[in-house]
mmCIF file of C-alpha atoms and ligand atoms in Angstrom:
data_model
loop_
_atom_site.group_PDB
_atom_site.id
_atom_site.type_symbol
_atom_site.label_atom_id
_atom_site.label_comp_id
_atom_site.label_asym_id
_atom_site.label_seq_id
_atom_site.Cartn_x
_atom_site.Cartn_y
_atom_site.Cartn_z
ATOM 1 C CA UNK E 1399 129.180 92.331 89.656
ATOM 2 C CA UNK E 1400 129.164 95.917 88.368
ATOM 3 C CA UNK E 1401 127.177 96.748 85.245
ATOM 4 C CA UNK E 1402 128.788 97.564 81.952
ATOM 5 C CA UNK E 1403 128.497 101.237 80.869
ATOM 6 C CA UNK E 1404 126.265 99.979 78.071
ATOM 7 C CA UNK E 1405 124.025 98.150 80.399
ATOM 8 C CA UNK E 1406 124.040 101.079 82.856
ATOM 9 C CA UNK E 1407 122.998 103.345 80.011
ATOM 10 C CA UNK E 1408 120.230 100.931 78.930
ATOM 11 C CA UNK E 1409 118.793 101.017 82.436
ATOM 12 C CA UNK E 1410 119.013 104.760 82.623
ATOM 13 C CA UNK E 1411 117.074 104.938 79.362
ATOM 14 C CA UNK E 1412 114.419 102.683 80.719
ATOM 15 C CA UNK E 1413 114.263 104.749 83.820
ATOM 16 C CA UNK E 1414 113.564 107.848 81.798
ATOM 17 C CA UNK E 1415 110.990 106.023 79.898
ATOM 18 C CA UNK E 1416 109.097 104.851 82.986
ATOM 19 C CA UNK E 1417 109.261 108.249 84.535
ATOM 20 C CA UNK E 1418 107.801 109.840 81.283
ATOM 21 C CA UNK E 1419 105.111 107.367 80.795
ATOM 22 C CA UNK E 1420 104.054 106.447 84.261
ATOM 23 C CA UNK E 1421 100.727 108.488 84.190
ATOM 24 C CA UNK E 1422 99.521 107.669 80.790
ATOM 25 C CA UNK E 1423 98.320 104.159 80.643
ATOM 26 C CA UNK E 1424 94.737 104.951 79.932
ATOM 27 C CA UNK E 1425 92.490 102.166 80.371
ATOM 28 C CA UNK E 1426 94.609 100.089 82.779
ATOM 29 C CA UNK E 1427 93.562 100.443 86.455
ATOM 30 C CA UNK E 1428 96.793 100.890 88.037
ATOM 31 C CA UNK E 1429 98.508 102.732 90.831
ATOM 32 C CA UNK E 1430 101.263 105.444 90.081
ATOM 33 C CA UNK E 1431 102.424 106.189 93.525
ATOM 34 C CA UNK E 1432 104.218 103.115 94.594
ATOM 35 C CA UNK E 1433 106.837 103.368 97.137
ATOM 36 C CA UNK E 1434 108.682 100.057 97.907
ATOM 37 C CA UNK E 1435 111.473 101.950 99.761
ATOM 38 C CA UNK E 1436 111.055 100.007 102.971
ATOM 39 C CA UNK E 1437 110.966 96.709 101.105
ATOM 40 C CA UNK E 1438 114.122 97.281 99.102
ATOM 41 C CA UNK E 1439 116.419 95.458 101.633
ATOM 42 C CA UNK E 1440 114.616 92.276 101.281
ATOM 43 C CA UNK E 1441 115.374 92.058 97.517
ATOM 44 C CA UNK E 1442 118.659 90.224 98.259
ATOM 45 C CA UNK E 1443 116.579 87.169 99.584
ATOM 46 C CA UNK E 1444 114.942 84.383 97.722
ATOM 47 C CA UNK E 1445 111.648 84.742 99.558
ATOM 48 C CA UNK E 1446 109.112 82.172 98.457
ATOM 49 C CA UNK E 1447 105.951 81.238 99.979
ATOM 50 C CA UNK E 1448 105.806 77.765 98.853
ATOM 51 C CA UNK E 1449 103.087 75.795 100.627
ATOM 52 C CA UNK E 1450 100.198 77.210 102.615
ATOM 53 C CA UNK E 1451 100.503 80.027 105.189
ATOM 54 C CA UNK E 1452 98.383 77.943 107.498
ATOM 55 C CA UNK E 1453 100.795 75.087 107.664
ATOM 56 C CA UNK E 1454 104.327 74.617 108.763
ATOM 57 C CA UNK E 1455 106.932 74.937 105.876
ATOM 58 C CA UNK E 1456 110.575 74.018 106.204
ATOM 59 C CA UNK E 1457 111.360 76.717 103.512
ATOM 60 C CA UNK E 1458 112.303 79.304 106.185
ATOM 61 C CA UNK E 1459 112.565 82.311 103.894
ATOM 62 C CA UNK E 1460 108.788 82.778 103.671
ATOM 63 C CA UNK E 1461 106.576 85.766 104.456
ATOM 64 C CA UNK E 1462 103.514 83.764 105.525
ATOM 65 C CA UNK E 1463 102.911 86.037 108.427
ATOM 66 C CA UNK E 1464 102.195 88.865 106.030
ATOM 67 C CA UNK E 1465 100.248 86.826 103.525
ATOM 68 C CA UNK E 1466 97.920 85.733 106.426
ATOM 69 C CA UNK E 1467 97.429 89.468 107.270
ATOM 70 C CA UNK E 1468 96.375 89.975 103.721
ATOM 71 C CA UNK E 1469 93.764 87.277 103.997
ATOM 72 C CA UNK E 1470 92.668 88.616 107.264
ATOM 73 C CA UNK E 1471 92.136 92.061 105.695
ATOM 74 C CA UNK E 1472 90.122 90.696 102.878
ATOM 75 C CA UNK E 1473 88.058 88.457 105.307
ATOM 76 C CA UNK E 1474 87.231 91.584 107.181
ATOM 77 C CA UNK E 1475 86.479 93.519 104.162
ATOM 78 C CA UNK E 1476 84.005 90.825 103.041
ATOM 79 C CA UNK E 1477 82.752 90.211 106.493
ATOM 80 C CA UNK E 1478 83.746 86.567 106.721
ATOM 81 C CA UNK E 1479 84.870 85.168 110.065
ATOM 82 C CA UNK E 1480 88.525 84.714 109.546
ATOM 83 C CA UNK E 1481 88.506 81.178 110.824
ATOM 84 C CA UNK E 1482 86.187 80.326 108.105
ATOM 85 C CA UNK E 1483 88.196 81.756 105.379
ATOM 86 C CA UNK E 1484 91.059 80.770 103.315
ATOM 87 C CA UNK E 1485 93.076 82.467 100.574
ATOM 88 C CA UNK E 1486 96.370 83.107 99.174
ATOM 89 C CA UNK E 1487 98.241 86.000 97.526
ATOM 90 C CA UNK E 1488 98.878 85.175 93.815
ATOM 91 C CA UNK E 1489 101.406 86.493 91.395
ATOM 92 C CA UNK E 1490 98.826 88.818 89.698
ATOM 93 C CA UNK E 1491 95.402 88.935 88.129
ATOM 94 C CA UNK E 1492 95.794 86.037 85.708
ATOM 95 C CA UNK E 1493 96.657 83.582 88.502
ATOM 96 C CA UNK E 1494 93.744 84.870 90.565
ATOM 97 C CA UNK E 1495 91.329 84.385 87.732
ATOM 98 C CA UNK E 1496 92.860 80.930 86.954
ATOM 99 C CA UNK E 1497 92.567 79.794 90.592
ATOM 100 C CA UNK E 1498 88.907 80.820 90.703
ATOM 101 C CA UNK E 1499 88.106 79.053 87.496
ATOM 102 C CA UNK E 1500 89.954 76.093 88.555
ATOM 103 C CA UNK E 1501 87.840 75.810 91.768
ATOM 104 C CA UNK E 1502 84.661 76.210 89.789
ATOM 105 C CA UNK E 1503 85.685 73.561 87.365
ATOM 106 C CA UNK E 1504 86.548 71.236 90.301
ATOM 107 C CA UNK E 1505 83.080 71.630 91.541
ATOM 108 C CA UNK E 1506 81.155 71.347 88.286
ATOM 109 C CA UNK E 1507 83.545 69.795 85.743
ATOM 110 C CA UNK E 1508 80.886 69.477 83.123
ATOM 111 C CA UNK E 1509 79.582 73.007 83.469
ATOM 112 C CA UNK E 1510 79.926 75.921 81.159
ATOM 113 C CA UNK E 1511 81.656 79.115 82.297
ATOM 114 C CA UNK E 1512 80.002 82.340 80.956
ATOM 115 C CA UNK E 1513 82.014 85.470 80.789
ATOM 116 C CA UNK E 1514 81.361 88.822 79.071
ATOM 117 C CA UNK E 1515 83.202 90.272 76.165
ATOM 118 C CA UNK E 1516 84.622 93.016 78.478
ATOM 119 C CA UNK E 1517 86.216 90.342 80.810
ATOM 120 C CA UNK E 1518 89.966 90.443 80.910
ATOM 121 C CA UNK E 1519 91.476 88.348 78.041
ATOM 122 C CA UNK E 1520 93.291 86.002 80.548
ATOM 123 C CA UNK E 1521 89.983 84.316 81.095
ATOM 124 C CA UNK E 1522 89.740 83.267 77.353
ATOM 125 C CA UNK E 1523 93.250 81.671 77.800
ATOM 126 C CA UNK E 1524 92.267 79.998 81.223
ATOM 127 C CA UNK E 1525 89.309 78.296 79.857
ATOM 128 C CA UNK E 1526 91.379 76.610 77.263
ATOM 129 C CA UNK E 1527 94.155 75.769 79.661
ATOM 130 C CA UNK E 1528 91.701 74.220 82.149
ATOM 131 C CA UNK E 1529 89.590 72.704 79.410
ATOM 132 C CA UNK E 1530 86.453 74.415 80.697
ATOM 133 C CA UNK E 1531 83.349 74.581 78.299
ATOM 134 C CA UNK E 1532 82.824 78.391 77.921
ATOM 135 C CA UNK E 1533 80.546 80.900 76.311
ATOM 136 C CA UNK E 1534 81.178 84.505 75.674
ATOM 137 C CA UNK E 1535 78.348 86.922 76.567
ATOM 138 C CA UNK E 1536 77.650 90.330 75.027
ATOM 139 C CA UNK E 1537 78.664 93.468 77.106
ATOM 140 C CA UNK E 1538 76.531 96.492 77.610
ATOM 141 C CA UNK E 1539 78.016 99.766 76.344
ATOM 142 C CA UNK E 1540 79.124 100.610 79.814
ATOM 143 C CA UNK E 1541 81.085 97.367 80.087
ATOM 144 C CA UNK E 1542 78.823 95.532 82.283
ATOM 145 C CA UNK E 1543 77.653 92.094 81.204
ATOM 146 C CA UNK E 1544 74.721 91.955 79.034
ATOM 147 C CA UNK E 1545 72.250 90.419 81.516
ATOM 148 C CA UNK E 1546 69.555 89.451 79.108
ATOM 149 C CA UNK E 1547 72.126 87.801 76.810
ATOM 150 C CA UNK E 1548 73.712 85.928 79.806
ATOM 151 C CA UNK E 1549 70.322 84.584 80.879
ATOM 152 C CA UNK E 1550 69.622 83.630 77.285
ATOM 153 C CA UNK E 1551 72.800 81.848 76.822
ATOM 154 C CA UNK E 1552 72.461 79.933 80.116
ATOM 155 C CA UNK E 1553 68.886 78.800 79.210
ATOM 156 C CA UNK E 1554 70.080 77.697 75.769
ATOM 157 C CA UNK E 1555 73.003 75.839 77.209
ATOM 158 C CA UNK E 1556 70.725 73.682 79.373
ATOM 159 C CA UNK E 1557 73.363 73.895 81.948
ATOM 160 C CA UNK E 1558 72.207 72.950 85.529
ATOM 161 C CA UNK E 1559 75.075 74.565 87.193
ATOM 162 C CA UNK E 1560 76.252 77.445 85.124
ATOM 163 C CA UNK E 1561 79.575 79.040 86.252
ATOM 164 C CA UNK E 1562 79.182 82.781 85.931
ATOM 165 C CA UNK E 1563 82.470 84.928 85.830
ATOM 166 C CA UNK E 1564 81.406 88.325 87.121
ATOM 167 C CA UNK E 1565 83.646 91.327 87.075
ATOM 168 C CA UNK E 1566 84.245 93.843 89.842
ATOM 169 C CA UNK E 1567 85.783 96.439 87.817
ATOM 170 C CA UNK E 1568 86.682 95.541 84.165
ATOM 171 C CA UNK E 1569 90.013 96.452 82.823
ATOM 172 C CA UNK E 1570 89.173 99.386 80.565
ATOM 173 C CA UNK E 1571 85.842 100.609 81.708
ATOM 174 C CA UNK E 1572 85.894 99.649 85.332
ATOM 175 C CA UNK E 1573 82.409 98.112 84.985
ATOM 176 C CA UNK E 1574 80.858 96.192 87.800
ATOM 177 C CA UNK E 1575 78.473 93.331 86.995
ATOM 178 C CA UNK E 1576 75.405 93.406 89.029
ATOM 179 C CA UNK E 1577 75.180 90.120 90.961
ATOM 180 C CA UNK E 1578 71.813 90.784 92.451
ATOM 181 C CA UNK E 1579 70.339 91.505 89.125
ATOM 182 C CA UNK E 1580 71.833 88.330 87.644
ATOM 183 C CA UNK E 1581 70.357 86.237 90.442
ATOM 184 C CA UNK E 1582 66.969 88.006 89.979
ATOM 185 C CA UNK E 1583 66.817 87.440 86.223
ATOM 186 C CA UNK E 1584 67.952 83.810 86.678
ATOM 187 C CA UNK E 1585 65.109 83.309 89.315
ATOM 188 C CA UNK E 1586 62.665 84.951 86.892
ATOM 189 C CA UNK E 1587 63.908 82.586 84.113
ATOM 190 C CA UNK E 1588 63.029 79.732 86.388
ATOM 191 C CA UNK E 1589 66.260 78.797 87.931
ATOM 192 C CA UNK E 1590 64.978 77.814 91.323
ATOM 193 C CA UNK E 1591 66.870 79.107 94.354
ATOM 194 C CA UNK E 1592 67.179 76.696 97.144
ATOM 195 C CA UNK E 1593 69.223 76.267 100.117
ATOM 196 C CA UNK E 1594 72.075 73.869 99.578
ATOM 197 C CA UNK E 1595 75.275 73.387 101.075
ATOM 198 C CA UNK E 1596 78.209 73.833 98.669
ATOM 199 C CA UNK E 1597 81.346 75.904 98.329
ATOM 200 C CA UNK E 1598 81.332 79.342 96.897
ATOM 201 C CA UNK E 1599 84.637 80.882 95.926
ATOM 202 C CA UNK E 1600 85.537 84.324 95.267
ATOM 203 C CA UNK E 1601 88.633 85.686 93.707
ATOM 204 C CA UNK E 1602 88.561 88.788 95.659
ATOM 205 C CA UNK E 1603 91.031 90.969 93.882
ATOM 206 C CA UNK E 1604 90.396 94.495 93.095
ATOM 207 C CA UNK E 1605 89.104 93.693 89.827
ATOM 208 C CA UNK E 1606 87.495 90.415 88.765
ATOM 209 C CA UNK E 1607 85.578 87.747 90.767
ATOM 210 C CA UNK E 1608 84.674 84.388 89.736
ATOM 211 C CA UNK E 1609 81.432 82.989 91.210
ATOM 212 C CA UNK E 1610 79.496 79.850 90.815
ATOM 213 C CA UNK E 1611 76.321 81.554 91.770
ATOM 214 C CA UNK E 1612 76.349 85.081 93.222
ATOM 215 C CA UNK E 1613 78.469 87.279 95.321
ATOM 216 C CA UNK E 1614 78.496 90.637 97.244
ATOM 217 C CA UNK E 1615 80.622 93.349 96.646
ATOM 218 C CA UNK E 1616 82.985 94.730 99.353
ATOM 219 C CA UNK E 1617 81.726 97.265 101.771
ATOM 220 C CA UNK E 1618 81.410 100.709 100.304
ATOM 221 C CA UNK E 1619 84.611 102.786 100.700
ATOM 222 C CA UNK E 1620 86.912 99.911 100.312
ATOM 223 C CA UNK E 1621 90.092 100.344 98.300
ATOM 224 C CA UNK E 1622 89.664 99.416 94.727
ATOM 225 C CA UNK E 1623 92.706 99.484 92.351
ATOM 226 C CA UNK E 1624 95.071 97.192 90.553
ATOM 227 C CA UNK E 1625 98.627 97.160 91.596
ATOM 228 C CA UNK E 1626 101.746 95.591 90.309
ATOM 229 C CA UNK E 1627 101.662 93.040 93.136
ATOM 230 C CA UNK E 1628 97.935 92.674 93.523
ATOM 231 C CA UNK E 1629 96.509 90.753 96.354
ATOM 232 C CA UNK E 1630 93.977 88.098 95.800
ATOM 233 C CA UNK E 1631 92.040 85.834 98.210
ATOM 234 C CA UNK E 1632 89.685 83.165 97.908
ATOM 235 C CA UNK E 1633 87.309 81.765 100.318
ATOM 236 C CA UNK E 1634 84.715 79.214 100.674
ATOM 237 C CA UNK E 1635 81.427 79.131 102.617
ATOM 238 C CA UNK E 1636 77.893 77.552 102.780
ATOM 239 C CA UNK E 1637 75.579 79.727 100.789
ATOM 240 C CA UNK E 1638 72.187 80.025 99.190
ATOM 241 C CA UNK E 1639 72.925 78.619 95.868
ATOM 242 C CA UNK E 1640 71.130 79.065 92.474
ATOM 243 C CA UNK E 1641 70.724 75.505 91.436
HETATM 244 C C1 PLP W 1414 90.735 92.795 85.353
HETATM 245 C C2 PLP W 1414 92.076 92.166 85.211
HETATM 246 N N1 PLP W 1414 92.224 90.914 85.496
HETATM 247 C C3 PLP W 1414 93.316 90.434 85.227
HETATM 248 C C4 PLP W 1414 94.503 91.154 84.819
HETATM 249 C C5 PLP W 1414 95.817 90.335 84.602
HETATM 250 O O1 PLP W 1414 96.631 90.708 85.534
HETATM 251 P P1 PLP W 1414 98.251 90.187 85.439
HETATM 252 O O2 PLP W 1414 98.849 90.743 84.310
HETATM 253 O O3 PLP W 1414 98.713 90.689 86.829
HETATM 254 O O4 PLP W 1414 98.187 88.684 85.449
HETATM 255 C C6 PLP W 1414 94.393 92.343 84.650
HETATM 256 C C7 PLP W 1414 95.526 93.144 84.006
HETATM 257 O O5 PLP W 1414 95.437 94.400 83.659
HETATM 258 C C8 PLP W 1414 93.151 92.894 84.734
HETATM 259 O O6 PLP W 1414 92.860 94.307 84.548
#
């Protein structure tokens, strides 16, 4: 159906608005050089990756092969054998954060989730939606989590299995929470580190990560950015856990 002139004009005005403002979204980590040209022809299809790329799906208009490639890319980036990894591409950062928090809650339903003031606001909504106990931790001026405050609040909570929401690039300041430091400080505070088999989950997007104990950052030189159709992956593994 052709557009009315009024609607066409509205779209033209919006186009001009986007062109004018594309480079001025200070504080939001985003790309400005998208080119979806080669994908344009697929916009006529109702593509939907319902289900799991690892299983058969009778909805044939899926792009599971590509989703699998994304997970493969992240598993290599994080040096996880592909066969031992699993993940999926979410609709954006909020869903990635939510899935990570959901997994943590499933592991430790009674635990408290600790996140810093600089953490993306989706997390404050998510803990309500998922009914997870939570505590906000102070941030340092550079946007990193305030490590001393984190440890203090964990100690005060008496939580045996604190869930720590660590950021790998906060929204405005791009701050990276230092996982090693968190582990060290918790160890100093008397949280014994013992080998135990449990599942560790990472929301491996370019920005935040959810963790129930500690995590590594991707190899140096890896791409880090936020895109409109950001890719997220999660995985599980057996790890040394802070207990
Ligand atoms: C760090 C971080 N996490 C999550 C989000 C939410 O992403 P979305 O709007 O795609 O749900 C953003 C958005 O800017 C973000 O910067």
